[in-house]
mmCIF file of C-alpha atoms in Angstrom:
data_model
loop_
_atom_site.group_PDB
_atom_site.id
_atom_site.type_symbol
_atom_site.label_atom_id
_atom_site.label_comp_id
_atom_site.label_asym_id
_atom_site.label_seq_id
_atom_site.Cartn_x
_atom_site.Cartn_y
_atom_site.Cartn_z
ATOM 1 C CA MET A 9 99.546 31.471 -20.640
ATOM 2 C CA ALA A 10 99.642 30.794 -16.982
ATOM 3 C CA GLU A 11 96.111 29.471 -17.130
ATOM 4 C CA SER A 12 97.101 26.593 -19.453
ATOM 5 C CA ASP A 13 98.477 23.687 -17.551
ATOM 6 C CA TRP A 14 99.787 21.044 -19.891
ATOM 7 C CA ASP A 15 100.105 18.311 -17.274
ATOM 8 C CA THR A 16 96.458 17.925 -16.286
ATOM 9 C CA VAL A 17 94.049 16.060 -18.521
ATOM 10 C CA THR A 18 90.314 16.015 -17.999
ATOM 11 C CA TYR A 19 88.083 13.298 -19.477
ATOM 12 C CA LEU A 20 84.565 14.493 -19.996
ATOM 13 C CA ARG A 21 83.146 11.054 -20.702
ATOM 14 C CA LYS A 22 84.335 7.520 -21.048
ATOM 15 C CA ARG A 23 84.579 6.047 -24.538
ATOM 16 C CA PRO A 24 81.898 3.470 -25.325
ATOM 17 C CA ALA A 25 83.039 -0.134 -25.524
ATOM 18 C CA LYS A 26 83.574 -1.510 -28.999
ATOM 19 C CA GLY A 27 83.315 -4.918 -30.577
ATOM 20 C CA ALA A 28 82.964 -8.019 -28.477
ATOM 21 C CA THR A 29 83.381 -6.157 -25.182
ATOM 22 C CA ALA A 30 80.248 -4.105 -25.900
ATOM 23 C CA LYS A 31 78.284 -7.303 -26.386
ATOM 24 C CA SER A 32 79.417 -9.177 -23.294
ATOM 25 C CA SER A 33 76.837 -9.794 -20.596
ATOM 26 C CA GLN A 34 79.000 -8.084 -17.948
ATOM 27 C CA VAL A 35 79.076 -4.792 -19.872
ATOM 28 C CA VAL A 36 75.324 -4.958 -20.536
ATOM 29 C CA ASN A 37 74.558 -5.652 -16.856
ATOM 30 C CA ASP A 38 76.807 -2.770 -15.699
ATOM 31 C CA ALA A 39 75.089 -0.376 -18.082
ATOM 32 C CA MET A 40 71.647 -1.491 -16.863
ATOM 33 C CA ARG A 41 72.692 -0.964 -13.206
ATOM 34 C CA LYS A 42 73.929 2.550 -13.951
ATOM 35 C CA GLY A 43 70.658 3.393 -15.687
ATOM 36 C CA GLN A 44 72.155 3.847 -19.115
ATOM 37 C CA ASP A 45 70.204 3.060 -22.270
ATOM 38 C CA VAL A 46 70.690 -0.529 -23.352
ATOM 39 C CA GLU A 47 69.323 -1.706 -26.672
ATOM 40 C CA THR A 48 69.154 -5.425 -27.378
ATOM 41 C CA HIS A 49 68.038 -7.276 -30.489
ATOM 42 C CA LYS A 50 67.328 -10.994 -30.642
ATOM 43 C CA LYS A 51 68.744 -12.421 -33.814
ATOM 44 C CA TRP A 52 66.622 -15.025 -35.550
ATOM 45 C CA SER A 53 68.461 -18.311 -36.126
ATOM 46 C CA ALA A 54 71.800 -16.771 -35.187
ATOM 47 C CA GLY A 55 74.757 -19.031 -35.752
ATOM 48 C CA THR A 56 73.006 -21.175 -38.336
ATOM 49 C CA ASN A 57 73.019 -21.200 -42.094
ATOM 50 C CA LYS A 58 69.303 -20.494 -42.484
ATOM 51 C CA GLN A 59 68.563 -17.698 -44.895
ATOM 52 C CA ARG A 60 64.779 -17.513 -44.791
ATOM 53 C CA GLN A 61 61.924 -18.596 -42.630
ATOM 54 C CA ALA A 62 60.273 -21.869 -43.646
ATOM 55 C CA ALA A 63 57.063 -21.643 -45.612
ATOM 56 C CA VAL A 64 53.787 -22.559 -43.944
ATOM 57 C CA ASN A 65 53.154 -25.623 -46.066
ATOM 58 C CA ALA A 66 56.784 -26.817 -46.162
ATOM 59 C CA THR A 67 55.932 -29.871 -44.078
ATOM 60 C CA THR A 68 53.353 -31.041 -46.612
ATOM 61 C CA VAL A 69 55.834 -30.556 -49.443
ATOM 62 C CA ASP A 70 58.473 -32.518 -47.514
ATOM 63 C CA GLY A 71 55.974 -35.320 -46.950
ATOM 64 C CA GLU A 72 55.170 -35.459 -50.635
ATOM 65 C CA VAL A 73 58.829 -35.539 -51.662
ATOM 66 C CA GLU A 74 59.642 -38.411 -49.330
ATOM 67 C CA ASP A 75 56.869 -40.539 -50.798
ATOM 68 C CA MET A 76 58.274 -40.233 -54.311
ATOM 69 C CA HIS A 77 60.198 -43.223 -55.629
ATOM 70 C CA ARG A 78 63.193 -42.745 -57.904
ATOM 71 C CA GLN A 79 63.314 -44.964 -60.925
ATOM 72 C CA THR A 80 66.326 -47.269 -60.912
ATOM 73 C CA VAL A 81 67.828 -49.579 -63.504
ATOM 74 C CA SER A 82 65.827 -52.793 -63.802
ATOM 75 C CA LEU A 83 67.432 -56.043 -62.712
ATOM 76 C CA ASP A 84 67.259 -57.532 -66.233
ATOM 77 C CA VAL A 85 69.441 -54.670 -67.513
ATOM 78 C CA GLY A 86 71.851 -55.347 -64.633
ATOM 79 C CA ARG A 87 72.009 -59.016 -65.593
ATOM 80 C CA LEU A 88 72.623 -58.090 -69.244
ATOM 81 C CA ILE A 89 75.502 -55.826 -68.237
ATOM 82 C CA GLN A 90 76.946 -58.586 -66.062
ATOM 83 C CA GLN A 91 76.630 -61.223 -68.800
ATOM 84 C CA GLY A 92 78.130 -58.958 -71.455
ATOM 85 C CA ARG A 93 81.016 -58.084 -69.163
ATOM 86 C CA GLN A 94 81.687 -61.755 -68.352
ATOM 87 C CA ASN A 95 81.495 -62.728 -72.048
ATOM 88 C CA LYS A 96 84.249 -60.189 -72.738
ATOM 89 C CA LYS A 97 86.169 -61.589 -69.721
ATOM 90 C CA MET A 98 86.297 -58.201 -67.997
ATOM 91 C CA ALA A 99 86.166 -57.315 -64.318
ATOM 92 C CA GLN A 100 83.909 -54.498 -63.106
ATOM 93 C CA LYS A 101 86.994 -52.333 -62.701
ATOM 94 C CA ASP A 102 88.099 -52.984 -66.300
ATOM 95 C CA LEU A 103 84.660 -52.086 -67.632
ATOM 96 C CA ALA A 104 84.640 -48.935 -65.504
ATOM 97 C CA VAL A 105 88.005 -47.880 -66.931
ATOM 98 C CA LYS A 106 86.767 -48.461 -70.503
ATOM 99 C CA ILE A 107 83.660 -46.315 -70.010
ATOM 100 C CA ASN A 108 85.609 -43.736 -67.976
ATOM 101 C CA GLU A 109 83.492 -44.101 -64.821
ATOM 102 C CA LYS A 110 84.153 -45.295 -61.269
ATOM 103 C CA PRO A 111 83.884 -49.028 -60.488
ATOM 104 C CA GLN A 112 81.075 -48.236 -58.025
ATOM 105 C CA VAL A 113 78.965 -46.965 -60.950
ATOM 106 C CA VAL A 114 79.271 -50.305 -62.764
ATOM 107 C CA ASN A 115 78.504 -52.119 -59.504
ATOM 108 C CA ASP A 116 75.362 -50.010 -58.961
ATOM 109 C CA TYR A 117 74.121 -50.627 -62.518
ATOM 110 C CA GLU A 118 74.627 -54.387 -62.214
ATOM 111 C CA ALA A 119 72.867 -54.479 -58.818
ATOM 112 C CA GLY A 120 69.952 -52.357 -60.060
ATOM 113 C CA ARG A 121 70.587 -49.517 -57.599
ATOM 114 C CA ALA A 122 71.632 -46.826 -60.085
ATOM 115 C CA VAL A 123 69.382 -44.102 -61.444
ATOM 116 C CA PRO A 124 69.519 -44.674 -65.221
ATOM 117 C CA SER A 125 71.571 -42.240 -67.275
ATOM 118 C CA ASN A 126 71.363 -42.427 -71.069
ATOM 119 C CA GLN A 127 74.952 -41.242 -71.299
ATOM 120 C CA ILE A 128 76.309 -44.091 -69.158
ATOM 121 C CA LEU A 129 74.007 -46.661 -70.760
ATOM 122 C CA GLY A 130 75.265 -45.550 -74.190
ATOM 123 C CA LYS A 131 78.881 -46.013 -73.081
ATOM 124 C CA LEU A 132 78.059 -49.473 -71.717
ATOM 125 C CA GLU A 133 76.270 -50.428 -74.960
ATOM 126 C CA ARG A 134 79.295 -49.437 -77.088
ATOM 127 C CA VAL A 135 81.822 -51.292 -74.921
ATOM 128 C CA LEU A 136 79.715 -54.430 -74.410
ATOM 129 C CA GLY A 137 78.373 -54.465 -77.974
ATOM 130 C CA MET A 138 74.753 -55.119 -76.958
ATOM 131 C CA LYS A 139 71.628 -53.026 -76.592
ATOM 132 C CA LEU A 140 70.583 -52.154 -73.049
ATOM 133 C CA ARG A 141 67.689 -49.806 -73.879
ATOM 134 C CA GLY A 142 64.524 -50.134 -75.915
ATOM 135 C CA LYS A 143 62.503 -53.172 -76.974
ATOM 136 C CA ASP A 144 65.371 -55.326 -78.180
ATOM 137 C CA LYS A 145 67.478 -55.424 -75.024
ATOM 138 C CA GLY A 146 70.292 -57.964 -75.139
ATOM 139 C CA GLN A 147 70.521 -57.970 -78.947
ATOM 140 C CA PRO A 148 73.861 -57.214 -80.594
ATOM 141 C CA LEU A 149 74.483 -53.551 -81.169
ATOM 142 C CA THR A 150 74.475 -52.727 -84.874
ATOM 143 C CA MET A 151 76.184 -49.556 -85.915
ATOM 144 C CA GLY A 152 74.810 -47.601 -88.843
ATOM 145 C CA PRO A 153 77.046 -46.431 -91.677
ATOM 146 C CA LYS A 154 79.318 -43.524 -90.839
ATOM 147 C CA LYS A 155 78.380 -40.239 -92.418
#
């Protein structure tokens, strides 16, 4: 047991750096100077939210999409909504509350900026009591018999 000395410790090799310290430029440069193997990988679009590489013809598709025009509510429907609202002596906010939408939605429909939604137009027709879709726009809304 005389050969075993418990006080001396011998390190055969140094532990490799872990985590962020292994990736720092200083550690990489030191390893290259000492002649150790250094493996580097360039990450594609690192630090961004890109999942895949863009398709070859993506620019042509983007150009086609930008040329498309979204259909909006016609101005005559906007005027009908405005007239019906004023006949009922309602503000845009009051009409919005009755149809359970935001006041900006009513404003967009009256100005002709909104993309038409049959659901919202149906709500407006019921509250205002006039047709806003079809051939007979502006006519009083007639309800059929309840089933």
